[in-house]
């Protein structure tokens, strides 16, 4: 059973194709590799499915772009050889090799963008998010095995036009999870 990953999200609806935060959203020379679930900073993030923590690492930081705050990601491998990437976290509560259960708290959402560091070079889709007050979110990506390296890639975006083979639409897993959120 899948679990909705952010009980305190502003909406329990998956972003519709072409809308802000939707899977493979066209962001002018880049495409969203996952979906964005907007929620208040500090909101708990729950594991969608069971699995083993494969990687935890930095997701965004000032070195990538000046308007980014430092956030983290967790990559979990499920028993079905599907990888779930939970990104834009301010805190991570799991460690590599740890078994997680559906609904287990794995981290907290962070504020991804620093509004005071934006300038004319900030991409339009980021300016739109900030103008709408959507500066904190869970970014979810899902990959099927075997995972082919997704490059060129930057902070949740694929910098090419053809969707990578191993990248899956998170809606395939999350559509049923809305019925089970608490």
Coordinates of C-alpha atoms in Angstrom, one line a residue:
X1 CA 0.0 0.0 0.0
X2 CA 1.4 3.4 -1.0
X3 CA 1.3 6.3 1.5
X4 CA 0.8 10.0 0.6
X5 CA 4.3 11.4 1.4
X6 CA 3.3 14.8 2.9
X7 CA 0.3 14.8 5.2
X8 CA 0.5 18.6 5.7
X9 CA 0.7 19.4 1.9
X10 CA -1.3 22.3 0.6
X11 CA -3.1 19.9 -1.7
X12 CA -3.4 16.1 -1.9
X13 CA -3.7 16.3 -5.7
X14 CA -0.9 15.4 -8.0
X15 CA 0.0 18.4 -10.3
X16 CA -1.8 18.0 -13.6
X17 CA 0.3 17.6 -16.8
X18 CA 1.8 20.9 -17.8
X19 CA 1.1 22.7 -14.5
X20 CA 3.6 23.9 -12.0
X21 CA 5.4 21.0 -10.3
X22 CA 4.0 18.4 -12.7
X23 CA 6.1 15.5 -14.1
X24 CA 8.0 16.4 -17.2
X25 CA 6.8 20.0 -16.9
X26 CA 8.5 22.1 -19.7
X27 CA 10.7 24.6 -17.9
X28 CA 12.3 26.2 -21.0
X29 CA 15.3 24.0 -22.0
X30 CA 14.8 21.8 -18.9
X31 CA 12.1 19.3 -17.8
X32 CA 10.9 18.4 -14.3
X33 CA 12.1 14.9 -13.5
X34 CA 9.5 14.4 -10.8
X35 CA 6.6 16.1 -9.1
X36 CA 6.6 18.8 -6.6
X37 CA 4.3 18.6 -3.6
X38 CA 4.1 22.0 -2.0
X39 CA 3.9 22.2 1.8
X40 CA 5.0 24.4 4.7
X41 CA 8.7 24.2 5.5
X42 CA 9.3 21.7 8.3
X43 CA 6.4 19.4 7.2
X44 CA 7.1 15.7 7.8
X45 CA 7.9 13.5 4.8
X46 CA 6.8 9.9 4.9
X47 CA 8.1 6.9 3.0
X48 CA 5.7 6.1 0.2
X49 CA 6.6 2.4 0.0
X50 CA 8.9 0.1 2.0
X51 CA 12.5 -0.2 1.1
X52 CA 16.2 0.3 2.0
X53 CA 17.9 3.7 2.1
X54 CA 20.4 3.6 -0.7
X55 CA 21.8 7.2 -0.7
X56 CA 21.5 10.4 1.3
X57 CA 23.2 13.5 0.0
X58 CA 23.0 17.2 -0.7
X59 CA 20.3 18.2 -3.3
X60 CA 20.6 22.0 -3.6
X61 CA 23.1 24.5 -2.2
X62 CA 24.5 28.0 -2.9
X63 CA 27.3 26.6 -5.1
X64 CA 24.7 25.2 -7.6
X65 CA 22.9 28.6 -7.8
X66 CA 23.0 31.5 -5.5
X67 CA 19.2 31.5 -5.0
X68 CA 19.2 27.9 -3.6
X69 CA 19.3 27.1 0.1
X70 CA 21.0 23.9 1.2
X71 CA 18.6 20.9 1.0
X72 CA 19.1 17.1 1.0
X73 CA 17.7 14.1 -0.7
X74 CA 17.1 10.4 0.3
X75 CA 17.1 7.6 -2.3
X76 CA 15.2 4.5 -1.3
X77 CA 15.2 1.2 -3.2
X78 CA 12.0 -0.8 -2.9
X79 CA 11.7 -4.6 -3.0
X80 CA 10.4 -4.2 -6.5
X81 CA 13.6 -2.6 -7.7
X82 CA 12.1 0.8 -8.0
X83 CA 14.0 3.8 -6.6
X84 CA 12.1 6.7 -4.9
X85 CA 14.0 10.0 -4.6
X86 CA 12.7 12.3 -1.9
X87 CA 14.3 15.7 -2.3
X88 CA 14.3 19.3 -1.0
X89 CA 14.6 18.2 2.6
X90 CA 15.9 20.4 5.4
X91 CA 16.5 17.4 7.6
X92 CA 17.0 13.6 7.0
X93 CA 16.0 11.1 9.7
X94 CA 17.3 7.9 8.0
X95 CA 20.7 6.4 7.3
X96 CA 22.1 4.5 4.4
X97 CA 21.3 0.8 4.8
X98 CA 18.3 1.4 7.0
X99 CA 15.0 -0.4 6.3
X100 CA 12.0 1.9 6.1
X101 CA 8.3 1.1 6.2
X102 CA 5.5 2.9 4.4
X103 CA 4.4 5.9 6.4
X104 CA 7.7 6.1 8.3
X105 CA 9.0 9.7 8.8
X106 CA 12.2 10.0 6.7
X107 CA 12.7 13.8 6.9
X108 CA 11.3 17.3 6.9
X109 CA 10.7 19.6 4.0
X110 CA 13.0 22.6 3.6
X111 CA 12.8 26.0 2.0
X112 CA 14.5 25.5 -1.3
X113 CA 14.7 29.1 -2.6
X114 CA 16.3 32.2 -0.9
X115 CA 14.2 35.1 -2.1
X116 CA 16.9 37.6 -1.2
X117 CA 19.4 36.0 -3.6
X118 CA 17.2 36.1 -6.7
X119 CA 18.1 38.3 -9.7
X120 CA 17.4 38.7 -13.4
X121 CA 19.2 35.5 -14.2
X122 CA 16.9 33.4 -11.9
X123 CA 14.8 31.0 -14.2
X124 CA 11.2 32.1 -14.7
X125 CA 9.7 29.0 -13.2
X126 CA 11.5 29.6 -10.0
X127 CA 10.4 33.2 -9.9
X128 CA 6.8 32.0 -10.5
X129 CA 7.1 29.6 -7.6
X130 CA 8.4 32.3 -5.3
X131 CA 5.7 34.8 -6.3
X132 CA 3.1 32.2 -5.5
X133 CA 4.7 31.5 -2.1
X134 CA 5.8 28.0 -3.1
X135 CA 9.3 28.1 -1.8
X136 CA 9.1 24.8 0.1
X137 CA 8.2 21.4 -1.3
X138 CA 8.9 17.8 -1.5
X139 CA 10.3 16.9 -4.9
X140 CA 9.7 13.2 -5.7
X141 CA 11.4 11.3 -8.5
X142 CA 10.9 7.6 -9.3
X143 CA 13.3 5.4 -11.3
X144 CA 12.9 1.8 -12.5
X145 CA 15.8 -0.7 -12.5
X146 CA 18.2 -0.7 -14.2
X147 CA 18.8 3.0 -13.5
X148 CA 20.6 4.7 -16.3
X149 CA 22.5 7.8 -15.2
X150 CA 20.3 10.8 -15.8
X151 CA 22.6 13.5 -17.3
X152 CA 22.6 16.3 -17.8
X153 CA 20.7 16.9 -14.6
X154 CA 20.4 19.8 -12.2
X155 CA 18.3 20.1 -9.1
X156 CA 15.4 18.0 -10.3
X157 CA 15.6 19.0 -13.9
X158 CA 16.7 17.1 -17.0
X159 CA 18.5 19.4 -19.4
X160 CA 17.4 17.6 -22.5
X161 CA 14.2 16.9 -24.4
X162 CA 14.0 13.1 -24.5
X163 CA 12.8 11.6 -21.2
X164 CA 15.4 9.1 -19.8
X165 CA 14.3 5.5 -20.1
X166 CA 14.5 4.7 -16.4
X167 CA 12.6 7.8 -15.2
X168 CA 9.0 7.1 -14.2
X169 CA 6.0 9.4 -13.7
X170 CA 5.4 9.5 -9.9
X171 CA 1.6 9.7 -10.5
X172 CA 1.7 6.0 -11.4
X173 CA 2.5 5.3 -7.7
X174 CA 0.8 8.2 -6.0
X175 CA -2.6 8.1 -7.5
X176 CA -3.7 5.3 -5.2
X177 CA -1.9 6.8 -2.2
X178 CA -4.3 9.8 -1.9
X179 CA -6.9 7.4 -0.7
X180 CA -4.6 6.3 2.2
X181 CA -3.2 9.6 3.5
X182 CA -3.9 10.4 7.1

